[in-house]
JSON list of C-alpha atoms in Angstrom, two decimals:
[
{"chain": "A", "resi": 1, "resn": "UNK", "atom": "CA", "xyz": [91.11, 144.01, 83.97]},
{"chain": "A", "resi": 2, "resn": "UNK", "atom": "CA", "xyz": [88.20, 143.40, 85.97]},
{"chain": "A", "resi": 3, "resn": "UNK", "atom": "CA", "xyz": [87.81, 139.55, 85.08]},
{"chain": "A", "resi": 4, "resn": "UNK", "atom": "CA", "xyz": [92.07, 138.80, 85.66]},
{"chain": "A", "resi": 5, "resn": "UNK", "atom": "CA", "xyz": [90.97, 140.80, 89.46]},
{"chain": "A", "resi": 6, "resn": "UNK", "atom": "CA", "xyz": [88.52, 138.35, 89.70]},
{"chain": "A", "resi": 7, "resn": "UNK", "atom": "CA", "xyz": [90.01, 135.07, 88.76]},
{"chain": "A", "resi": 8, "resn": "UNK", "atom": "CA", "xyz": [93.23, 135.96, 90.46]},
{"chain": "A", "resi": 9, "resn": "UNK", "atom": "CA", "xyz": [90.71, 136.76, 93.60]},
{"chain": "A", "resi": 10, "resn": "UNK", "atom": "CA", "xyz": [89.40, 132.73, 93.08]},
{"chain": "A", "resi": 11, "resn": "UNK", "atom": "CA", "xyz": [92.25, 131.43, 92.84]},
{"chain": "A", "resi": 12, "resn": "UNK", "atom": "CA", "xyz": [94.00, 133.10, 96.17]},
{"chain": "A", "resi": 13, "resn": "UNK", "atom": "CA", "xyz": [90.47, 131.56, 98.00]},
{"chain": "A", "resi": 14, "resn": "UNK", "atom": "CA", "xyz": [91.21, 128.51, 96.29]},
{"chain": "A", "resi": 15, "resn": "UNK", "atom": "CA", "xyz": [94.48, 128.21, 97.32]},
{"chain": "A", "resi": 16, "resn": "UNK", "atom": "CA", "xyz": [93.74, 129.67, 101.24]},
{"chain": "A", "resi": 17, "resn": "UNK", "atom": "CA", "xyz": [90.65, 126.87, 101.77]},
{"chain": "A", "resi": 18, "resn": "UNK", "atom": "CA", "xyz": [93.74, 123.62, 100.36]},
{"chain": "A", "resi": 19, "resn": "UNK", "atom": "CA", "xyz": [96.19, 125.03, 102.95]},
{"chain": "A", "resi": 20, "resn": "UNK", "atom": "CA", "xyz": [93.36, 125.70, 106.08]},
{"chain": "A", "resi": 21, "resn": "UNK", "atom": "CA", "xyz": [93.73, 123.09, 108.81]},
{"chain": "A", "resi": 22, "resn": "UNK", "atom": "CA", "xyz": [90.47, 120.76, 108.81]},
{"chain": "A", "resi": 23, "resn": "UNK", "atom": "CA", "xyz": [89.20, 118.97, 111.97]},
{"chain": "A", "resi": 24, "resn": "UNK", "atom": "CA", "xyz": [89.95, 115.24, 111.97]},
{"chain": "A", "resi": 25, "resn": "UNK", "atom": "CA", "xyz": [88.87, 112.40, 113.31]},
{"chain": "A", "resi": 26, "resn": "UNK", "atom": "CA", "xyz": [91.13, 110.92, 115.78]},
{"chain": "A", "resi": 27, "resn": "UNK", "atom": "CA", "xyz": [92.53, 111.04, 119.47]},
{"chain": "A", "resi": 28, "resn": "UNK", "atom": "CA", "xyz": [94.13, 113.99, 121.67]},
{"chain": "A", "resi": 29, "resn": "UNK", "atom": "CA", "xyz": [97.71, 113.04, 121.24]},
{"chain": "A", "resi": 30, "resn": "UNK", "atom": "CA", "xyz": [99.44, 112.13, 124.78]},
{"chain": "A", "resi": 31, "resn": "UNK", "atom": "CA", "xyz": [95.77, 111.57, 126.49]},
{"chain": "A", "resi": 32, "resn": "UNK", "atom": "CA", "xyz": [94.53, 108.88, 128.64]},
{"chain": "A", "resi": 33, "resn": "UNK", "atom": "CA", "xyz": [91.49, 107.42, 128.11]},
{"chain": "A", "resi": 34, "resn": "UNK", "atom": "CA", "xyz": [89.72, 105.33, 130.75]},
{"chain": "A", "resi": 35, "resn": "UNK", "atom": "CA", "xyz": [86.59, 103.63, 130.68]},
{"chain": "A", "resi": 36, "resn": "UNK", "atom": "CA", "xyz": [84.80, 100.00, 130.63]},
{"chain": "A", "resi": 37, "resn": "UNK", "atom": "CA", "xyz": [83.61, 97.00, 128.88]},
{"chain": "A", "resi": 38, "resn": "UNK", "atom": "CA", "xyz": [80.10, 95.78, 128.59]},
{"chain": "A", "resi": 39, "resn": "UNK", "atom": "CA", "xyz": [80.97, 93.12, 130.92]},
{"chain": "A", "resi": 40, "resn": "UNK", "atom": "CA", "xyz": [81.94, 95.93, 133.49]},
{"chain": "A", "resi": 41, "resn": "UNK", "atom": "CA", "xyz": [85.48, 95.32, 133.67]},
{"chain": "A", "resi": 42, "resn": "UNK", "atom": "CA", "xyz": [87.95, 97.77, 133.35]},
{"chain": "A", "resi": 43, "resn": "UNK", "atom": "CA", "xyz": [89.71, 99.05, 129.91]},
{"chain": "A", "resi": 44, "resn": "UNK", "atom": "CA", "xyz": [92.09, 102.60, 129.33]},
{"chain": "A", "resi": 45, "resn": "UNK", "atom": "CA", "xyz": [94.42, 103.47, 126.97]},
{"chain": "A", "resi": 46, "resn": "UNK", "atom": "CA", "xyz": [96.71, 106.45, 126.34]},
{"chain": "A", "resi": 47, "resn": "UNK", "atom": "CA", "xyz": [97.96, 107.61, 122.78]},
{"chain": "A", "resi": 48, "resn": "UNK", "atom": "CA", "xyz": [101.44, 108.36, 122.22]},
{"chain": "A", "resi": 49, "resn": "UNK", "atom": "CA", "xyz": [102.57, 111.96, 122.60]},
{"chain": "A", "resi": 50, "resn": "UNK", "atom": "CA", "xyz": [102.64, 112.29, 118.08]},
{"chain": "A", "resi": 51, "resn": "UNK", "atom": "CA", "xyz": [99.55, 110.58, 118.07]},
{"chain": "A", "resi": 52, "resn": "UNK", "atom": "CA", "xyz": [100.19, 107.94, 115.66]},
{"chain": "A", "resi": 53, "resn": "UNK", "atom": "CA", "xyz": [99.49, 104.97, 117.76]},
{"chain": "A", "resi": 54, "resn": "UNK", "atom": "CA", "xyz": [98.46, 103.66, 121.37]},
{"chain": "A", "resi": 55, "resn": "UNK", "atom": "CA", "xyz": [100.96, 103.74, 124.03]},
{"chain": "A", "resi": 56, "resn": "UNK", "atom": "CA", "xyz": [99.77, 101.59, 126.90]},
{"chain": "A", "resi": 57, "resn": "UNK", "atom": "CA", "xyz": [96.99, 99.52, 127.17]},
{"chain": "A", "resi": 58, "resn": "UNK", "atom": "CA", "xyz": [94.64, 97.23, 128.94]},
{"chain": "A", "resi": 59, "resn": "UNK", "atom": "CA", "xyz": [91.44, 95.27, 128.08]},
{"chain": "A", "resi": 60, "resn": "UNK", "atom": "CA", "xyz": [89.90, 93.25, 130.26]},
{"chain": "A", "resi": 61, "resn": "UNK", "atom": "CA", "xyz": [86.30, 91.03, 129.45]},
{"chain": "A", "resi": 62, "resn": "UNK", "atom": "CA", "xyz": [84.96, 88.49, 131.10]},
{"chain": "A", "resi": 63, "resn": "UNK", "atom": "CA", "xyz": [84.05, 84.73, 129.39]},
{"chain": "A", "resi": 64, "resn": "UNK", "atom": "CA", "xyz": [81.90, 81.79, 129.72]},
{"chain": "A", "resi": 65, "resn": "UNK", "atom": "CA", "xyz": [83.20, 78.63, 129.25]},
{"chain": "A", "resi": 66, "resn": "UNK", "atom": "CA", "xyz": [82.26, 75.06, 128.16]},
{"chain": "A", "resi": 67, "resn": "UNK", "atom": "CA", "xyz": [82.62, 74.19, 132.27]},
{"chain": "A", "resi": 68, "resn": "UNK", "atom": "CA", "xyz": [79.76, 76.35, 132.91]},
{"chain": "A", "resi": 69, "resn": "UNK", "atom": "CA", "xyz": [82.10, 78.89, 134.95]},
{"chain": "A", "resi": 70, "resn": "UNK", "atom": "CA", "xyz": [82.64, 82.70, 133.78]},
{"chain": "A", "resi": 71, "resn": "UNK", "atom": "CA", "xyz": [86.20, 83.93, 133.79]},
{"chain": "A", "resi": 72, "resn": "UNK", "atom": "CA", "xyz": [88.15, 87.00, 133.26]},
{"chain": "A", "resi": 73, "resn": "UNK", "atom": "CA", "xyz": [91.11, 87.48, 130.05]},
{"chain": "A", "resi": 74, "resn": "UNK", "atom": "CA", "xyz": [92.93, 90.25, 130.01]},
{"chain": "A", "resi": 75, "resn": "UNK", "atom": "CA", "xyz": [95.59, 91.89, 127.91]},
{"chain": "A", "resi": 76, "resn": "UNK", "atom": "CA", "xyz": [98.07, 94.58, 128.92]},
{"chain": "A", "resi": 77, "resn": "UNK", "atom": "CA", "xyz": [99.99, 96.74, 126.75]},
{"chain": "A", "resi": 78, "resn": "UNK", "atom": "CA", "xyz": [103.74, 94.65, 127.59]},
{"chain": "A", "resi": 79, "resn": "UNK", "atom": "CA", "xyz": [105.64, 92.81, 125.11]},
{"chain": "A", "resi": 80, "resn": "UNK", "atom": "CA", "xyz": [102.78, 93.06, 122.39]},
{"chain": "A", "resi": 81, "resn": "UNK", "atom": "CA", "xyz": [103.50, 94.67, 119.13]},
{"chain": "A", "resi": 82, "resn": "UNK", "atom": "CA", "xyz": [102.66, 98.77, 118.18]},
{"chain": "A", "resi": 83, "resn": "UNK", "atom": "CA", "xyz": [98.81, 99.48, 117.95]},
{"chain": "A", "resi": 84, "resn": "UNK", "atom": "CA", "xyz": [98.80, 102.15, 115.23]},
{"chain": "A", "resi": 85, "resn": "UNK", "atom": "CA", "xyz": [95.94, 104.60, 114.57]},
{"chain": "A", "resi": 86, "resn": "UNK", "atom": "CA", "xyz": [95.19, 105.41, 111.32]},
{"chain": "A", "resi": 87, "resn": "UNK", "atom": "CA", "xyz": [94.32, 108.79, 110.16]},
{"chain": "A", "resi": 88, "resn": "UNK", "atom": "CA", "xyz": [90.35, 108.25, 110.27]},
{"chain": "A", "resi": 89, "resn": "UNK", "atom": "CA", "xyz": [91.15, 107.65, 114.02]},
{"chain": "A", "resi": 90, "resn": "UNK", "atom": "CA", "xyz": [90.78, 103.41, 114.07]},
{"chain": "A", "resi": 91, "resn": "UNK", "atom": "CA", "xyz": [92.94, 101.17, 115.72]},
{"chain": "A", "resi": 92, "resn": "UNK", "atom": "CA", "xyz": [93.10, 97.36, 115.62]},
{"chain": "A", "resi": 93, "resn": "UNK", "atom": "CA", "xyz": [95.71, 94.45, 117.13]},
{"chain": "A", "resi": 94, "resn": "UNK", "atom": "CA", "xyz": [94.48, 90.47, 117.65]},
{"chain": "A", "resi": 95, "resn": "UNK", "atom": "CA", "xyz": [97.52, 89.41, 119.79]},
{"chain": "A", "resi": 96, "resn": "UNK", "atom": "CA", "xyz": [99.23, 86.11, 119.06]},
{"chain": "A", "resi": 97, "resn": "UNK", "atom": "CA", "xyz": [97.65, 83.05, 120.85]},
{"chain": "A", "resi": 98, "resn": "UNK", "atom": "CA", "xyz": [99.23, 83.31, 124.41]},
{"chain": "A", "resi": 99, "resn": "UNK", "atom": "CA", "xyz": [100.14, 79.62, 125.81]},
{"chain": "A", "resi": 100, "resn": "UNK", "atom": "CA", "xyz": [98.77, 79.87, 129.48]},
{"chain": "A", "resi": 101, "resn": "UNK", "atom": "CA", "xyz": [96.14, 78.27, 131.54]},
{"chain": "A", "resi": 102, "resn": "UNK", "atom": "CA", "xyz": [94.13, 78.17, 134.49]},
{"chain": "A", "resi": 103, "resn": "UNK", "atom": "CA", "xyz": [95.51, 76.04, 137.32]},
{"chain": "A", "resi": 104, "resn": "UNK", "atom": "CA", "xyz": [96.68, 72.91, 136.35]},
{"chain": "A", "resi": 105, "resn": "UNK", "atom": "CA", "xyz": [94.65, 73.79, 132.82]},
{"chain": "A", "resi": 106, "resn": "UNK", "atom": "CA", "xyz": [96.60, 74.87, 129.62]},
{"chain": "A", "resi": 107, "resn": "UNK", "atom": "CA", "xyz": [95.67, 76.45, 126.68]},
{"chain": "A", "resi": 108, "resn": "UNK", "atom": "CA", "xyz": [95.70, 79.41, 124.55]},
{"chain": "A", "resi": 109, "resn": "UNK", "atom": "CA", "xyz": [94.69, 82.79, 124.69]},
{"chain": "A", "resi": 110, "resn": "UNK", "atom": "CA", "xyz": [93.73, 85.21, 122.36]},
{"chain": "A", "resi": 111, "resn": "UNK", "atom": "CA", "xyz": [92.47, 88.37, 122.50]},
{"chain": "A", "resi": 112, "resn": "UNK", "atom": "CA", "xyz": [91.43, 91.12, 119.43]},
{"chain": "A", "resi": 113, "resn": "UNK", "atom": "CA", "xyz": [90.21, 94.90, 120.12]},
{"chain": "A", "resi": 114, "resn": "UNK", "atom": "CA", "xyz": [89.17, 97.38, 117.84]},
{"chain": "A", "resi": 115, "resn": "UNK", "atom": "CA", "xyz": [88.35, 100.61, 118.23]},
{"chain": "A", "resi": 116, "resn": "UNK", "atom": "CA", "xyz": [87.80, 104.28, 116.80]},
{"chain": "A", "resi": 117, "resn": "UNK", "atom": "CA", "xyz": [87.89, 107.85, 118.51]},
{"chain": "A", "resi": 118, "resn": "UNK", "atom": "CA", "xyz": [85.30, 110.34, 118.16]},
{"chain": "A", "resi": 119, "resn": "UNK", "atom": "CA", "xyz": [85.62, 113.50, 115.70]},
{"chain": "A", "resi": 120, "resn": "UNK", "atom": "CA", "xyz": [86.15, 115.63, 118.92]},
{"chain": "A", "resi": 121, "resn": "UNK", "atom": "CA", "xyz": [88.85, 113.50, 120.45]},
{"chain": "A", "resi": 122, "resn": "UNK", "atom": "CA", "xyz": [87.28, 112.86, 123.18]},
{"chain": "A", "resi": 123, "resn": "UNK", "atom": "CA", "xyz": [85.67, 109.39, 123.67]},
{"chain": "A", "resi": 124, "resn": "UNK", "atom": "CA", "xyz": [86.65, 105.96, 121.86]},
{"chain": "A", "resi": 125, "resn": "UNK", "atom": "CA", "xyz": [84.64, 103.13, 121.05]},
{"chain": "A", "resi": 126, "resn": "UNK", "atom": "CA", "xyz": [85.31, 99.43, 119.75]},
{"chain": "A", "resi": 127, "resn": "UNK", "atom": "CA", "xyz": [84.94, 95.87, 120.57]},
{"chain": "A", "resi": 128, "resn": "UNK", "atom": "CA", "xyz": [87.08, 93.45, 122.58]},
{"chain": "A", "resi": 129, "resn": "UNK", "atom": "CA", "xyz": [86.77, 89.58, 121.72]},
{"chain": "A", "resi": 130, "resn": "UNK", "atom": "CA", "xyz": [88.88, 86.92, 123.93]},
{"chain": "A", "resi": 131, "resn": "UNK", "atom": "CA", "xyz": [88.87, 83.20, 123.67]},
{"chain": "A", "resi": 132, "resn": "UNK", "atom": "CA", "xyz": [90.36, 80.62, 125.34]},
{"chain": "A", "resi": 133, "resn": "UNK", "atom": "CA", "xyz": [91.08, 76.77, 124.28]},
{"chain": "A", "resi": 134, "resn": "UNK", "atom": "CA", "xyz": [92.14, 74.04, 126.41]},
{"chain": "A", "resi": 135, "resn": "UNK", "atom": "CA", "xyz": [91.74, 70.08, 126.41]},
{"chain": "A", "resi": 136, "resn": "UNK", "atom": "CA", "xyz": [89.59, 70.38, 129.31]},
{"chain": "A", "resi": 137, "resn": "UNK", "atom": "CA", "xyz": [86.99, 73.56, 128.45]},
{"chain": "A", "resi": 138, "resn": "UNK", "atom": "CA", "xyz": [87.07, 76.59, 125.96]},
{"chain": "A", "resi": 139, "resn": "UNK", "atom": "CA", "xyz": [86.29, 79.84, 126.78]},
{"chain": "A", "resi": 140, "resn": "UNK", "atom": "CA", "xyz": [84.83, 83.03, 124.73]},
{"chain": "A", "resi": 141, "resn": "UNK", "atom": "CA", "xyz": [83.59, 86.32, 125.56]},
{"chain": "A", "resi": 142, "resn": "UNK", "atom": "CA", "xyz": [81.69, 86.72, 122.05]},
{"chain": "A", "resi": 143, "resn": "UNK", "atom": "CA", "xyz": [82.21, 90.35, 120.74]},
{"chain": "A", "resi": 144, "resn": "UNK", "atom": "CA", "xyz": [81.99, 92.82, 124.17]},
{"chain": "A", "resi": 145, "resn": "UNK", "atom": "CA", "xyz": [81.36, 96.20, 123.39]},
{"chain": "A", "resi": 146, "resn": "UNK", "atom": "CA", "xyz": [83.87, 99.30, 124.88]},
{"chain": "A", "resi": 147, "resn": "UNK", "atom": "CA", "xyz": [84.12, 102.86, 125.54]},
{"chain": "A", "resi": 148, "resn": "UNK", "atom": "CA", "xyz": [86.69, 105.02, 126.96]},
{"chain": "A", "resi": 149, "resn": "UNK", "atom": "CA", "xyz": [86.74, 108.47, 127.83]},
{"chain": "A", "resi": 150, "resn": "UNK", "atom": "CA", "xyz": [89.34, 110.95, 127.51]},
{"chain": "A", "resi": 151, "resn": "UNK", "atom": "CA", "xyz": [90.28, 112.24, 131.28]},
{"chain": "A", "resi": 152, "resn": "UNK", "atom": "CA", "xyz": [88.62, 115.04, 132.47]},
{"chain": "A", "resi": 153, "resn": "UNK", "atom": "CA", "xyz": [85.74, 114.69, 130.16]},
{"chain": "A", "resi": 154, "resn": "UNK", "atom": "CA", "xyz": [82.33, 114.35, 131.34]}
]
């Protein structure tokens, strides 16, 4: 009698540890998250109220180019397809190259970002990478490094 108390005792443990919540990683669903690149300029995101994938956007980094000037690429969150977060709390997107130009200059943009959120929700970090490709001079920022903050975090 004593052993059937006992394993029915391990089992009911068992069976209250598979159904406990566990922490994991990923964002605070509906947050904002501001913050910047390692070029300075500005980046923030906000994650959908279920938490399955970004909401709105922006990345901005700055480039040097084959005329020996820096400029700035940027992409917003408009027109550009869902950002999902998986459940490890990653998120990726390369956008399609962008015909556009600088001045009487055309060419194509692109722009990647990847990222992951901390266990506690709290702060994300990734990498932005834009380039740039014209007749006339290319552009690249190389791999720029990022981290956001959720709001009201230190």
């Amino acid at each position: 009698m004593a052993r059937a108390a006992g394993a029915v005792g391990a089992t009911v443990i068992a069976i209250c540890l598979l159904c406990a919540p566990f922490a994991m990683a990923g964002p605070r669903p509906g947050e904002r998250y501001d913050g910047r690149s390692a070029t300075g300029q500005r980046v923030y995101l906000s994650v959908r109220a279920d938490g399955s994938r970004l909401e709105r956007y922006t990345f901005i980094v700055r480039t040097r180019c084959t005329d020996g000037k820096r400029r700035t690429q940027g992409l917003l969150h408009p027109g550009e397809r869902r950002v999902p977060i998986d459940p490890a709390g990653s998120f990726s997107h390369r956008s399609p190259a962008y015909r556009g130009g600088y001045g009487r200059v055309r060419g194509r943009l692109r722009l990647t970002f990847s990222g992951t959120f901390d266990a506690a929700g709290d702060t994300a970090t990734g990498t932005i990478e834009a380039t740039f490709r014209a007749r006339r001079f290319d552009c690249s920022s190389g791999p720029v490094a990022f981290t956001v903050h959720r709001d009201g975090t230190a």
